[in-house]
Amino acid sequence: MNIEEALKEPKKLTLEDKLFTVKYNPAKESHIKVDNEICKKCTTNRICLTICPAKVYELEEGHTEVHVSFENCLECGTCRVACTDNAIDWRCPQGGMGVCYRFG
Ligand code: SF4
Ligand code: SF4
């Protein structure tokens, strides 16, 4: 590497770049359950759809039920706090399953 290359600004990683480095060991069963009866009366304008960094929660067009892609969960806990209607039942994935971070 020459001096110009060494002095260059490091490439800024996008969230998608960073998520690409995360490894998962998905469990067979979802550790996230959503009560769609509560979701029908959501008071947060369906904040789960936008607040989750891994886009775990999705609402298909024409559907009213929230779809949960639990395999992508980063276990950050944000959705548990954000859904103030308490429609999300979030448990830690089974031992050894879930997301694996390189540094802990
Ligand atoms: S999970 Fe919570 S935030 Fe998401 S739609 Fe249901 S009630 Fe709203
Ligand atoms: S814990 Fe974090 S990554 Fe997992 S579903 Fe909730 S907001 Fe998304």
GROMACS .gro file of C-alpha atoms and ligand atoms in nm:
model
  120
    1MET     CA    1   0.000   0.000   0.000
    2ASN     CA    2   0.139   0.340  -0.094
    3ILE     CA    3   0.112   0.660   0.116
    4GLU     CA    4  -0.185   0.802  -0.082
    5GLU     CA    5  -0.385   0.485  -0.026
    6ALA     CA    6  -0.293   0.476   0.342
    7LEU     CA    7  -0.412   0.835   0.392
    8LYS     CA    8  -0.744   0.786   0.213
    9GLU     CA    9  -1.063   0.813   0.419
   10PRO     CA   10  -1.174   0.463   0.513
   11LYS     CA   11  -1.478   0.348   0.321
   12LYS     CA   12  -1.790   0.421   0.519
   13LEU     CA   13  -1.994   0.106   0.560
   14THR     CA   14  -2.367   0.122   0.510
   15LEU     CA   15  -2.602  -0.059   0.747
   16GLU     CA   16  -2.650  -0.322   0.476
   17ASP     CA   17  -2.269  -0.372   0.451
   18LYS     CA   18  -2.250  -0.420   0.827
   19LEU     CA   19  -2.544  -0.658   0.841
   20PHE     CA   20  -2.372  -0.867   0.574
   21THR     CA   21  -2.094  -0.945   0.825
   22VAL     CA   22  -2.333  -1.074   1.091
   23LYS     CA   23  -2.362  -1.449   1.126
   24TYR     CA   24  -2.678  -1.628   1.234
   25ASN     CA   25  -2.754  -1.967   1.376
   26PRO     CA   26  -3.131  -1.962   1.335
   27ALA     CA   27  -3.349  -2.161   1.572
   28LYS     CA   28  -3.631  -2.376   1.436
   29GLU     CA   29  -3.890  -2.188   1.637
   30SER     CA   30  -3.944  -1.815   1.643
   31HIS     CA   31  -3.836  -1.633   1.958
   32ILE     CA   32  -4.070  -1.349   1.859
   33LYS     CA   33  -4.446  -1.374   1.863
   34VAL     CA   34  -4.678  -1.094   1.761
   35ASP     CA   35  -5.037  -1.064   1.878
   36ASN     CA   36  -5.209  -0.959   1.559
   37GLU     CA   37  -5.533  -0.887   1.744
   38ILE     CA   38  -5.350  -0.610   1.930
   39CYS     CA   39  -5.182  -0.500   1.605
   40LYS     CA   40  -5.523  -0.430   1.453
   41LYS     CA   41  -5.554  -0.145   1.704
   42CYS     CA   42  -5.189  -0.037   1.686
   43THR     CA   43  -5.140   0.307   1.841
   44THR     CA   44  -4.785   0.366   1.719
   45ASN     CA   45  -4.854   0.376   1.348
   46ARG     CA   46  -4.690   0.033   1.321
   47ILE     CA   47  -4.353   0.152   1.444
   48CYS     CA   48  -4.214  -0.203   1.435
   49LEU     CA   49  -4.204  -0.184   1.055
   50THR     CA   50  -3.960   0.106   1.056
   51ILE     CA   51  -3.769   0.085   1.383
   52CYS     CA   52  -3.620  -0.262   1.348
   53PRO     CA   53  -3.272  -0.229   1.193
   54ALA     CA   54  -3.296  -0.580   1.048
   55LYS     CA   55  -3.642  -0.532   0.894
   56VAL     CA   56  -3.776  -0.830   1.086
   57TYR     CA   57  -4.133  -0.697   1.078
   58GLU     CA   58  -4.311  -0.665   0.747
   59LEU     CA   59  -4.664  -0.602   0.635
   60GLU     CA   60  -4.747  -0.742   0.295
   61GLU     CA   61  -4.961  -0.526   0.076
   62GLY     CA   62  -5.328  -0.603   0.125
   63HIS     CA   63  -5.260  -0.795   0.448
   64THR     CA   64  -5.327  -0.686   0.805
   65GLU     CA   65  -5.106  -0.937   0.985
   66VAL     CA   66  -4.747  -0.848   1.064
   67HIS     CA   67  -4.501  -1.103   0.926
   68VAL     CA   68  -4.198  -1.177   1.144
   69SER     CA   69  -3.868  -1.286   0.986
   70PHE     CA   70  -3.723  -1.387   1.323
   71GLU     CA   71  -3.414  -1.542   1.163
   72ASN     CA   72  -3.280  -1.193   1.090
   73CYS     CA   73  -3.318  -1.059   1.445
   74LEU     CA   74  -3.010  -0.883   1.584
   75GLU     CA   75  -3.138  -0.919   1.942
   76CYS     CA   76  -3.108  -0.546   2.005
   77GLY     CA   77  -3.436  -0.526   2.198
   78THR     CA   78  -3.558  -0.208   2.029
   79CYS     CA   79  -3.894  -0.349   1.920
   80ARG     CA   80  -3.980  -0.455   2.275
   81VAL     CA   81  -3.951  -0.098   2.391
   82ALA     CA   82  -4.099   0.065   2.082
   83CYS     CA   83  -4.420  -0.137   2.071
   84THR     CA   84  -4.595   0.031   2.360
   85ASP     CA   85  -4.910  -0.171   2.286
   86ASN     CA   86  -4.718  -0.476   2.413
   87ALA     CA   87  -4.807  -0.685   2.110
   88ILE     CA   88  -4.458  -0.832   2.087
   89ASP     CA   89  -4.364  -1.133   2.297
   90TRP     CA   90  -3.985  -1.144   2.262
   91ARG     CA   91  -3.779  -1.414   2.433
   92CYS     CA   92  -3.409  -1.492   2.404
   93PRO     CA   93  -3.350  -1.751   2.132
   94GLN     CA   94  -3.276  -2.107   2.247
   95GLY     CA   95  -2.922  -2.154   2.383
   96GLY     CA   96  -2.657  -2.127   2.112
   97MET     CA   97  -2.908  -2.003   1.856
   98GLY     CA   98  -2.964  -1.661   1.712
   99VAL     CA   99  -2.718  -1.394   1.611
  100CYS     CA  100  -2.340  -1.444   1.653
  101TYR     CA  101  -2.131  -1.128   1.683
  102ARG     CA  102  -1.764  -1.145   1.608
  103PHE     CA  103  -1.662  -0.958   1.923
  104GLY     CA  104  -1.906  -1.094   2.176
  105SF4     S1  105  -4.621  -0.520   1.680
  105SF4    FE1  106  -4.669  -0.335   1.798
  105SF4     S2  107  -4.590  -0.166   1.669
  105SF4    FE2  108  -4.607  -0.346   1.538
  105SF4     S3  109  -4.810  -0.331   1.443
  105SF4    FE3  110  -4.830  -0.459   1.629
  105SF4     S4  111  -4.893  -0.318   1.788
  105SF4    FE4  112  -4.809  -0.194   1.622
  106SF4     S1  113  -3.476  -0.719   1.878
  106SF4    FE1  114  -3.397  -0.560   1.736
  106SF4     S2  115  -3.341  -0.673   1.551
  106SF4    FE2  116  -3.468  -0.809   1.674
  106SF4     S3  117  -3.674  -0.781   1.593
  106SF4    FE3  118  -3.650  -0.638   1.766
  106SF4     S4  119  -3.580  -0.445   1.676
  106SF4    FE4  120  -3.550  -0.605   1.524
   0.00000   0.00000   0.00000
